[in-house]
Amino acid sequence: MTTQKILLTGGAGFIASHTFVALITAGYTPVIFDNLCNSNPKVLDRLERITGIAPLFIRGDIRDAAALDAAFGAHAFAAVLHFAGLKAVGESVEKPLEYYDNNVRGTLELLAAMRRANVKTLVFSSSATVYGDPATTPVHEAFPLSATNPYGRSKLMIEEILGDLFKAESDWNIARLRYFNPAGAHESGLIGEDPQGIPNNLMPYIAQVAVGRRAQLQVFGGDYPTPDGTGVRDFIHVMDLAEGHVAALKYFDGATGLVTVNLGTGKGVSVLQMIAAFEEACGKKIAYQIGARRPGDIAECWADPALAQKLFGWSASRTLSDMTRDGWRWQSMNPTGFLD
Ligand code: NAD
Ligand code: UFG
């Protein structure tokens, strides 16, 4: 059992709120730092209902050095899990400066504050997007990296900044975690993904069709060189992803250094397979239409998850039907997300 305090930047968001639960379960004391630009404070009550513990919450922006210093002054953090960031690919093309400012400058401010506070263990939310259009699957950590949009480039830049930092100051412990496609929700149905406006991602879009908020799903492309012609991704249950962060933290109890690790299941699921699994979970037909490809999309991408197993002793254990069951429970209990 540990009582270590962990700072969660972006802690009110989708993945970090689930990680909050996993950290409490593992005996840590997480502290949420979030400016709520893409999350709802109601998540804090929901986290209390799930865990029985009222979350420690600081409303602040990672670009605000004084707010960060105040947080590090108030709590003796053992490590930082850095989730805060803007993540909409399309919006990043429209607003590149905002994305670089928030994601890259925000991370630089965070790193400077960590150094001032002498907190040098960091777990960073990177993404499989840094692989660009991988030549083959499964995708291994040593594959070449590239970016096709400002969001992806911001992740790549941050990965490189972290690499340079570690080269210069080897007393840092850094995990760059490359997430594949998070899906599903906590099994309580009390927290989940609550996108603002039209969902960009597949699972929340399907869920909103199922609950009657949207008429039908557009399947982006039916002519990919995949078994059924639709895109194939590595969907990972968000609680598996959350537990991956706990495993990364525990890794640094006994090891030091910089590691770069895929968090995925190692299995590809097509868009049509995801629709069928969701229909099974919700007991309804999902209306969909197969249309044009979405610019910038790739045909298929799934992880080689062996390194996470080797280093962290972690692998995803939940199934596709767990993801759709839990995703549907969240959506059906909260048809308009945290507005309910
Ligand atoms: P999210 O938008 O739900 O959570 C991000 C949180 O960060 C939000 O609560 C937001 O209010 C907060 N935030 C943003 N900018 C901030 C700032 N300047 N200061 C303080 N708080 C700020 O997104 P998520 O899906 O939970 O993603 C979490 C992280 O994982 C992001 O860095 C994202 O890029 C990365 N990631 C997400 C996915 C995905 O498909 N969801 C895939 C790969 C990587
Ligand atoms: N799709 C549809 N219709 C939709 C939404 C998605 O057919 O309305 C398809 C896409 O074309 C793709 C698959 O569903 O084939 C998955 O699309 P998502 O948008 O859910 O996920 P992506 O793989 O495109 O991207 C996501 C995040 C990125 C992240 C990447 C890897 O949005 O930020 O996973 O982690 F980088």
Short mmCIF file of C-alpha atoms and ligand atoms in Angstrom, two decimals:
data_model
loop_
_atom_site.label_atom_id
_atom_site.label_comp_id
_atom_site.label_asym_id
_atom_site.label_seq_id
_atom_site.Cartn_x
_atom_site.Cartn_y
_atom_site.Cartn_z
CA MET A 1 0.00 0.00 0.00
CA THR A 2 1.25 3.47 -0.87
CA THR A 3 -0.06 6.86 0.08
CA GLN A 4 1.95 8.67 -2.57
CA LYS A 5 0.38 11.81 -3.96
CA ILE A 6 0.17 11.93 -7.74
CA LEU A 7 -0.62 15.05 -9.77
CA LEU A 8 -3.09 14.41 -12.62
CA THR A 9 -3.00 17.24 -15.14
CA GLY A 10 -6.21 17.13 -17.16
CA GLY A 11 -7.56 14.96 -14.36
CA ALA A 12 -11.22 15.81 -14.98
CA GLY A 13 -11.07 14.49 -18.55
CA PHE A 14 -12.10 11.15 -20.00
CA ILE A 15 -8.98 9.03 -19.58
CA ALA A 16 -7.64 10.75 -16.45
CA SER A 17 -10.93 10.46 -14.54
CA HIS A 18 -10.82 6.69 -15.08
CA THR A 19 -7.17 6.71 -14.06
CA PHE A 20 -8.19 8.53 -10.86
CA VAL A 21 -10.33 5.50 -9.97
CA ALA A 22 -7.51 3.06 -10.78
CA LEU A 23 -5.07 5.09 -8.66
CA ILE A 24 -7.43 5.13 -5.66
CA THR A 25 -7.90 1.37 -6.03
CA ALA A 26 -4.11 0.95 -6.01
CA GLY A 27 -3.79 3.06 -2.84
CA TYR A 28 -2.46 6.33 -4.31
CA THR A 29 -3.74 9.83 -3.53
CA PRO A 30 -4.39 11.54 -6.86
CA VAL A 31 -4.80 15.32 -7.08
CA ILE A 32 -6.65 16.68 -10.11
CA PHE A 33 -5.36 19.83 -11.85
CA ASP A 34 -7.60 20.90 -14.72
CA ASN A 35 -8.86 24.13 -16.28
CA LEU A 36 -12.12 22.36 -17.28
CA CYS A 37 -11.81 23.56 -20.89
CA ASN A 38 -13.02 20.16 -22.07
CA SER A 39 -14.58 18.60 -18.98
CA ASN A 40 -17.37 19.09 -16.48
CA PRO A 41 -16.94 19.57 -12.72
CA LYS A 42 -19.75 17.05 -12.17
CA VAL A 43 -17.16 14.37 -12.77
CA LEU A 44 -15.81 15.16 -9.29
CA ASP A 45 -19.10 14.13 -7.61
CA ARG A 46 -19.21 11.02 -9.75
CA LEU A 47 -15.66 10.10 -8.73
CA GLU A 48 -16.66 10.50 -5.10
CA ARG A 49 -19.65 8.21 -5.66
CA ILE A 50 -17.43 5.55 -7.22
CA THR A 51 -14.49 5.72 -4.83
CA GLY A 52 -16.03 7.09 -1.62
CA ILE A 53 -13.31 9.74 -1.64
CA ALA A 54 -13.91 13.41 -2.48
CA PRO A 55 -11.27 14.24 -5.12
CA LEU A 56 -8.66 16.85 -4.32
CA PHE A 57 -9.19 19.32 -7.15
CA ILE A 58 -7.27 22.40 -8.28
CA ARG A 59 -8.80 24.46 -11.06
CA GLY A 60 -5.84 25.72 -13.03
CA ASP A 61 -4.11 25.92 -16.39
CA ILE A 62 -0.82 24.14 -17.06
CA ARG A 63 0.39 27.31 -18.80
CA ASP A 64 0.07 29.21 -15.53
CA ALA A 65 3.44 28.89 -13.75
CA ALA A 66 2.16 30.45 -10.53
CA ALA A 67 -0.78 28.04 -10.36
CA LEU A 68 1.57 25.11 -10.91
CA ASP A 69 4.00 26.36 -8.25
CA ALA A 70 1.10 26.72 -5.82
CA ALA A 71 0.01 23.13 -6.52
CA PHE A 72 3.54 21.76 -6.04
CA GLY A 73 3.89 23.89 -2.91
CA ALA A 74 0.66 22.56 -1.42
CA HIS A 75 1.34 18.87 -2.07
CA ALA A 76 4.47 16.70 -1.98
CA PHE A 77 3.93 14.89 -5.27
CA ALA A 78 5.81 11.67 -5.99
CA ALA A 79 5.00 11.86 -9.71
CA VAL A 80 2.96 13.61 -12.38
CA LEU A 81 0.60 11.93 -14.84
CA HIS A 82 0.30 14.48 -17.63
CA PHE A 83 -2.99 14.12 -19.53
CA ALA A 84 -3.86 17.81 -20.06
CA GLY A 85 -4.06 18.73 -23.71
CA LEU A 86 -6.31 19.54 -26.62
CA LYS A 87 -7.00 16.48 -28.76
CA ALA A 88 -9.32 17.16 -31.69
CA VAL A 89 -7.42 16.47 -34.92
CA GLY A 90 -9.68 18.59 -37.17
CA GLU A 91 -9.71 21.53 -34.80
CA SER A 92 -5.91 21.39 -34.59
CA VAL A 93 -5.73 21.99 -38.35
CA GLU A 94 -7.94 25.08 -37.94
CA LYS A 95 -6.18 26.37 -34.82
CA PRO A 96 -2.53 25.22 -34.90
CA LEU A 97 -1.22 28.01 -32.68
CA GLU A 98 -3.77 27.23 -29.97
CA TYR A 99 -2.77 23.56 -30.09
CA TYR A 100 0.97 24.23 -29.90
CA ASP A 101 0.41 26.79 -27.17
CA ASN A 102 -1.75 24.54 -25.04
CA ASN A 103 0.01 21.23 -25.61
CA VAL A 104 3.66 22.17 -26.17
CA ARG A 105 3.99 25.38 -24.14
CA GLY A 106 1.77 23.89 -21.44
CA THR A 107 4.11 20.90 -21.18
CA LEU A 108 7.18 23.16 -21.04
CA GLU A 109 5.61 25.12 -18.18
CA LEU A 110 4.78 21.89 -16.40
CA LEU A 111 8.32 20.53 -16.80
CA ALA A 112 9.81 23.78 -15.51
CA ALA A 113 7.52 23.70 -12.47
CA MET A 114 8.38 20.04 -11.84
CA ARG A 115 12.06 20.91 -11.92
CA ARG A 116 11.56 23.81 -9.51
CA ALA A 117 9.74 21.45 -7.15
CA ASN A 118 12.29 18.65 -7.72
CA VAL A 119 9.56 16.24 -8.86
CA LYS A 120 11.15 14.28 -11.68
CA THR A 121 8.87 11.34 -12.45
CA LEU A 122 6.50 11.94 -15.36
CA VAL A 123 4.06 9.75 -17.27
CA PHE A 124 3.01 11.43 -20.51
CA SER A 125 -0.13 10.79 -22.59
CA SER A 126 1.19 10.27 -26.09
CA SER A 127 -0.70 8.65 -28.91
CA ALA A 128 -0.46 6.06 -31.65
CA THR A 129 -0.92 9.03 -33.96
CA VAL A 130 2.88 9.54 -33.73
CA TYR A 131 3.31 6.49 -36.00
CA GLY A 132 1.62 8.34 -38.88
CA ASP A 133 0.60 5.73 -41.45
CA PRO A 134 2.54 2.67 -40.25
CA ALA A 135 3.97 0.50 -43.01
CA THR A 136 2.91 -2.73 -41.28
CA THR A 137 0.97 -3.95 -38.27
CA PRO A 138 1.28 -4.70 -35.41
CA VAL A 139 2.94 -1.41 -34.62
CA HIS A 140 6.16 -1.65 -32.63
CA GLU A 141 7.65 1.22 -30.56
CA ALA A 142 10.73 1.32 -32.80
CA PHE A 143 8.69 2.13 -35.93
CA PRO A 144 9.41 5.44 -37.68
CA LEU A 145 7.49 8.46 -36.40
CA SER A 146 5.65 11.16 -38.31
CA ALA A 147 2.73 13.52 -38.01
CA THR A 148 0.12 14.69 -40.49
CA ASN A 149 -1.64 17.37 -38.42
CA PRO A 150 -0.80 19.87 -35.65
CA TYR A 151 -2.31 17.67 -32.91
CA GLY A 152 -0.08 14.75 -33.85
CA ARG A 153 2.89 17.07 -34.30
CA SER A 154 2.35 18.50 -30.81
CA LYS A 155 2.55 14.95 -29.38
CA LEU A 156 5.66 14.22 -31.42
CA MET A 157 7.29 17.51 -30.33
CA ILE A 158 6.57 16.75 -26.69
CA GLU A 159 8.00 13.24 -27.04
CA GLU A 160 11.17 14.78 -28.49
CA ILE A 161 11.35 17.45 -25.79
CA LEU A 162 11.10 14.70 -23.16
CA GLY A 163 13.85 12.76 -24.94
CA ASP A 164 16.13 15.81 -24.99
CA LEU A 165 15.37 16.54 -21.34
CA PHE A 166 16.32 13.02 -20.33
CA LYS A 167 19.54 13.19 -22.36
CA ALA A 168 20.54 16.36 -20.54
CA GLU A 169 19.25 15.46 -17.06
CA SER A 170 19.33 11.72 -16.50
CA ASP A 171 17.81 11.92 -13.02
CA TRP A 172 14.34 12.19 -14.61
CA ASN A 173 12.07 9.14 -14.88
CA ILE A 174 9.84 9.48 -17.93
CA ALA A 175 7.28 7.18 -19.52
CA ARG A 176 5.95 8.19 -22.93
CA LEU A 177 2.78 6.11 -23.24
CA ARG A 178 1.38 5.75 -26.73
CA TYR A 179 -2.33 5.09 -26.40
CA PHE A 180 -4.23 3.31 -29.11
CA ASN A 181 -8.03 3.86 -29.22
CA PRO A 182 -9.59 4.24 -25.78
CA ALA A 183 -13.21 3.08 -25.64
CA GLY A 184 -15.86 2.10 -23.10
CA ALA A 185 -16.37 3.53 -19.64
CA HIS A 186 -16.13 2.67 -15.96
CA GLU A 187 -18.41 -0.29 -15.21
CA SER A 188 -20.53 1.81 -12.81
CA GLY A 189 -21.83 3.89 -15.72
CA LEU A 190 -21.12 7.01 -13.64
CA ILE A 191 -18.20 8.34 -15.70
CA GLY A 192 -17.41 8.08 -19.39
CA GLU A 193 -16.58 9.98 -22.53
CA ASP A 194 -18.65 13.15 -22.93
CA PRO A 195 -17.59 14.90 -26.13
CA GLN A 196 -18.78 18.44 -26.75
CA GLY A 197 -20.67 18.87 -30.04
CA ILE A 198 -20.45 16.24 -32.76
CA PRO A 199 -18.25 13.35 -31.63
CA ASN A 200 -15.06 12.90 -33.66
CA ASN A 201 -14.51 9.36 -32.49
CA LEU A 202 -16.28 6.17 -33.41
CA MET A 203 -17.50 4.75 -30.10
CA PRO A 204 -19.14 7.94 -28.75
CA TYR A 205 -20.76 8.53 -32.13
CA ILE A 206 -22.25 5.01 -32.18
CA ALA A 207 -23.41 5.44 -28.58
CA GLN A 208 -25.18 8.70 -29.43
CA VAL A 209 -26.96 7.02 -32.37
CA ALA A 210 -28.02 4.18 -30.05
CA VAL A 211 -29.45 6.59 -27.48
CA GLY A 212 -31.31 8.60 -30.14
CA ARG A 213 -29.21 11.78 -30.09
CA ARG A 214 -28.04 11.29 -33.69
CA ALA A 215 -29.87 9.78 -36.63
CA GLN A 216 -27.15 7.66 -38.17
CA LEU A 217 -23.45 6.95 -38.24
CA GLN A 218 -21.37 7.80 -41.27
CA VAL A 219 -18.85 5.01 -41.83
CA PHE A 220 -15.82 6.76 -43.27
CA GLY A 221 -14.83 4.50 -46.15
CA GLY A 222 -15.81 0.97 -47.16
CA ASP A 223 -13.00 0.44 -49.64
CA TYR A 224 -9.94 0.09 -47.44
CA PRO A 225 -7.67 -2.93 -48.00
CA THR A 226 -9.02 -4.57 -44.82
CA PRO A 227 -11.12 -7.76 -44.43
CA ASP A 228 -14.47 -5.92 -44.58
CA GLY A 229 -13.30 -2.71 -46.27
CA THR A 230 -13.69 -0.49 -43.18
CA GLY A 231 -10.95 0.94 -40.98
CA VAL A 232 -9.37 -1.29 -38.34
CA ARG A 233 -8.20 0.01 -34.96
CA ASP A 234 -6.93 -1.26 -31.63
CA PHE A 235 -9.76 -0.32 -29.25
CA ILE A 236 -8.71 -0.58 -25.63
CA HIS A 237 -11.03 -0.43 -22.63
CA VAL A 238 -10.41 2.86 -20.85
CA MET A 239 -10.08 1.03 -17.49
CA ASP A 240 -7.34 -1.16 -18.97
CA LEU A 241 -5.64 2.03 -20.14
CA ALA A 242 -6.11 3.55 -16.69
CA GLU A 243 -4.52 0.51 -15.05
CA GLY A 244 -1.63 0.80 -17.52
CA HIS A 245 -0.78 4.13 -15.87
CA VAL A 246 -0.71 2.55 -12.43
CA ALA A 247 1.60 -0.14 -13.84
CA ALA A 248 3.88 2.55 -15.32
CA LEU A 249 4.07 4.32 -11.94
CA LYS A 250 4.88 1.08 -10.15
CA TYR A 251 7.60 0.38 -12.72
CA PHE A 252 9.42 3.49 -11.48
CA ASP A 253 9.37 2.13 -7.92
CA GLY A 254 12.10 -0.27 -9.01
CA ALA A 255 13.57 1.22 -12.19
CA THR A 256 14.78 4.55 -13.55
CA GLY A 257 15.11 6.09 -17.00
CA LEU A 258 13.08 6.97 -20.07
CA VAL A 259 10.70 4.42 -21.59
CA THR A 260 8.35 4.61 -24.57
CA VAL A 261 5.55 2.08 -24.47
CA ASN A 262 2.45 1.22 -26.52
CA LEU A 263 -0.78 0.78 -24.56
CA GLY A 264 -3.06 -1.30 -26.75
CA THR A 265 -4.59 -4.76 -26.87
CA GLY A 266 -2.73 -6.09 -29.89
CA LYS A 267 -6.03 -6.85 -31.65
CA GLY A 268 -7.60 -5.05 -34.59
CA VAL A 269 -11.36 -4.44 -34.73
CA SER A 270 -13.08 -2.98 -37.80
CA VAL A 271 -15.69 -0.24 -37.81
CA LEU A 272 -18.36 -2.77 -38.85
CA GLN A 273 -17.28 -5.17 -36.10
CA MET A 274 -17.55 -2.35 -33.57
CA ILE A 275 -21.06 -1.52 -34.80
CA ALA A 276 -22.10 -5.18 -34.49
CA ALA A 277 -20.65 -5.44 -30.97
CA PHE A 278 -22.45 -2.28 -29.90
CA GLU A 279 -25.75 -3.55 -31.35
CA GLU A 280 -25.30 -6.68 -29.26
CA ALA A 281 -24.70 -4.59 -26.12
CA CYS A 282 -27.62 -2.20 -26.56
CA GLY A 283 -30.09 -4.58 -28.17
CA LYS A 284 -30.85 -2.12 -31.00
CA LYS A 285 -29.86 -1.69 -34.61
CA ILE A 286 -27.38 1.12 -35.25
CA ALA A 287 -28.35 3.04 -38.40
CA TYR A 288 -25.31 3.64 -40.56
CA GLN A 289 -24.31 4.56 -44.06
CA ILE A 290 -21.01 3.79 -45.71
CA GLY A 291 -19.60 6.98 -47.25
CA ALA A 292 -16.36 8.57 -48.32
CA ARG A 293 -13.08 8.11 -46.49
CA ARG A 294 -12.22 10.79 -43.90
CA PRO A 295 -9.14 12.72 -45.06
CA GLY A 296 -6.04 11.76 -43.12
CA ASP A 297 -7.40 8.39 -41.92
CA ILE A 298 -5.31 5.26 -42.26
CA ALA A 299 -6.56 1.78 -43.11
CA GLU A 300 -5.42 -0.13 -40.07
CA CYS A 301 -3.45 0.28 -36.91
CA TRP A 302 -3.01 -1.97 -33.93
CA ALA A 303 -0.32 -2.31 -31.32
CA ASP A 304 2.41 -4.70 -30.56
CA PRO A 305 1.78 -4.62 -26.80
CA ALA A 306 4.69 -6.88 -25.80
CA LEU A 307 6.88 -4.15 -24.30
CA ALA A 308 4.17 -3.06 -21.83
CA GLN A 309 3.95 -6.66 -20.64
CA LYS A 310 7.71 -7.00 -20.40
CA LEU A 311 8.43 -3.71 -18.61
CA PHE A 312 5.25 -3.07 -16.63
CA GLY A 313 3.84 -6.59 -16.29
CA TRP A 314 0.65 -5.08 -17.74
CA SER A 315 -1.64 -6.23 -20.52
CA ALA A 316 -5.22 -5.36 -21.42
CA SER A 317 -7.68 -7.88 -19.98
CA ARG A 318 -11.09 -6.55 -20.99
CA THR A 319 -12.87 -7.64 -24.17
CA LEU A 320 -14.68 -5.82 -26.94
CA SER A 321 -18.00 -6.80 -25.39
CA ASP A 322 -16.84 -5.32 -22.05
CA MET A 323 -16.13 -2.05 -23.89
CA THR A 324 -19.49 -1.90 -25.64
CA ARG A 325 -21.44 -3.03 -22.55
CA ASP A 326 -19.77 -0.41 -20.34
CA GLY A 327 -19.92 2.28 -23.04
CA TRP A 328 -23.64 1.64 -23.46
CA ARG A 329 -24.25 1.64 -19.71
CA TRP A 330 -22.61 5.08 -19.45
CA GLN A 331 -24.52 6.47 -22.47
CA SER A 332 -27.91 5.02 -21.49
CA MET A 333 -27.59 6.20 -17.86
CA ASN A 334 -26.43 9.65 -19.04
CA PRO A 335 -28.04 10.30 -22.43
CA THR A 336 -26.66 13.86 -22.54
CA GLY A 337 -23.42 13.09 -20.73
CA PHE A 338 -22.64 15.10 -17.60
CA LEU A 339 -25.57 17.41 -18.34
CA ASP A 340 -27.86 14.74 -16.80
P1 NAD B 1 -10.10 15.02 -22.50
O1 NAD B 1 -10.27 16.26 -23.32
O2 NAD B 1 -11.30 14.33 -22.00
O3 NAD B 1 -9.16 15.35 -21.25
C1 NAD B 1 -8.17 16.34 -21.28
C2 NAD B 1 -8.35 17.23 -20.06
O4 NAD B 1 -7.32 18.21 -20.05
C3 NAD B 1 -9.69 17.96 -20.05
O5 NAD B 1 -10.34 17.76 -18.80
C4 NAD B 1 -9.30 19.43 -20.24
O6 NAD B 1 -10.19 20.30 -19.57
C5 NAD B 1 -7.89 19.45 -19.67
N1 NAD B 1 -7.02 20.49 -20.22
C6 NAD B 1 -6.77 20.78 -21.52
N2 NAD B 1 -5.91 21.80 -21.60
C7 NAD B 1 -5.58 22.15 -20.33
C8 NAD B 1 -4.72 23.13 -19.78
N3 NAD B 1 -4.05 23.99 -20.56
N4 NAD B 1 -4.60 23.21 -18.44
C9 NAD B 1 -5.30 22.36 -17.63
N5 NAD B 1 -6.14 21.42 -18.10
C10 NAD B 1 -6.27 21.32 -19.45
O7 NAD B 1 -9.19 14.03 -23.36
P2 NAD B 1 -8.80 12.50 -23.10
O8 NAD B 1 -9.39 11.70 -24.21
O9 NAD B 1 -9.05 12.11 -21.71
O10 NAD B 1 -7.24 12.58 -23.40
C11 NAD B 1 -6.29 12.74 -22.37
C12 NAD B 1 -4.90 12.80 -23.00
O11 NAD B 1 -4.66 11.60 -23.74
C13 NAD B 1 -4.71 13.96 -23.99
O12 NAD B 1 -3.40 14.47 -23.84
C14 NAD B 1 -4.87 13.29 -25.34
O13 NAD B 1 -4.17 13.97 -26.35
C15 NAD B 1 -4.29 11.91 -25.07
N6 NAD B 1 -4.80 10.87 -25.99
C16 NAD B 1 -6.15 10.69 -26.12
C17 NAD B 1 -6.63 9.73 -27.03
C18 NAD B 1 -8.11 9.53 -27.25
O14 NAD B 1 -8.47 8.92 -28.25
N7 NAD B 1 -9.00 9.95 -26.34
C19 NAD B 1 -5.73 8.95 -27.76
C20 NAD B 1 -4.37 9.15 -27.57
C21 NAD B 1 -3.91 10.12 -26.68
N1 UFG B 2 -15.07 6.39 -37.97
C1 UFG B 2 -16.22 6.34 -38.73
N2 UFG B 2 -17.21 7.22 -38.45
C2 UFG B 2 -17.13 8.15 -37.44
C3 UFG B 2 -15.93 8.18 -36.66
C4 UFG B 2 -14.92 7.30 -36.97
O1 UFG B 2 -16.34 5.53 -39.64
O2 UFG B 2 -18.05 8.93 -37.25
C5 UFG B 2 -13.99 5.43 -38.27
C6 UFG B 2 -12.67 6.08 -38.71
O3 UFG B 2 -12.69 6.32 -40.09
C7 UFG B 2 -11.65 5.05 -38.26
C8 UFG B 2 -12.28 4.43 -37.00
O4 UFG B 2 -13.67 4.74 -37.07
O5 UFG B 2 -11.54 4.05 -39.23
C9 UFG B 2 -11.72 5.03 -35.71
O6 UFG B 2 -11.84 6.45 -35.76
P1 UFG B 2 -11.65 7.35 -34.47
O7 UFG B 2 -11.87 8.78 -34.90
O8 UFG B 2 -12.47 6.85 -33.35
O9 UFG B 2 -10.13 7.11 -34.07
P2 UFG B 2 -8.79 7.36 -34.88
O10 UFG B 2 -8.06 6.08 -34.94
O11 UFG B 2 -9.03 8.07 -36.15
O12 UFG B 2 -8.04 8.41 -33.92
C10 UFG B 2 -8.03 8.26 -32.50
C11 UFG B 2 -7.89 9.63 -31.85
C12 UFG B 2 -6.57 10.22 -32.22
C13 UFG B 2 -5.48 9.26 -31.81
C14 UFG B 2 -5.69 7.91 -32.45
C15 UFG B 2 -4.68 6.92 -31.97
O13 UFG B 2 -8.92 10.51 -32.30
O14 UFG B 2 -6.37 11.43 -31.54
O15 UFG B 2 -6.99 7.43 -32.11
O16 UFG B 2 -4.65 6.86 -30.59
F1 UFG B 2 -4.30 9.75 -32.19
#
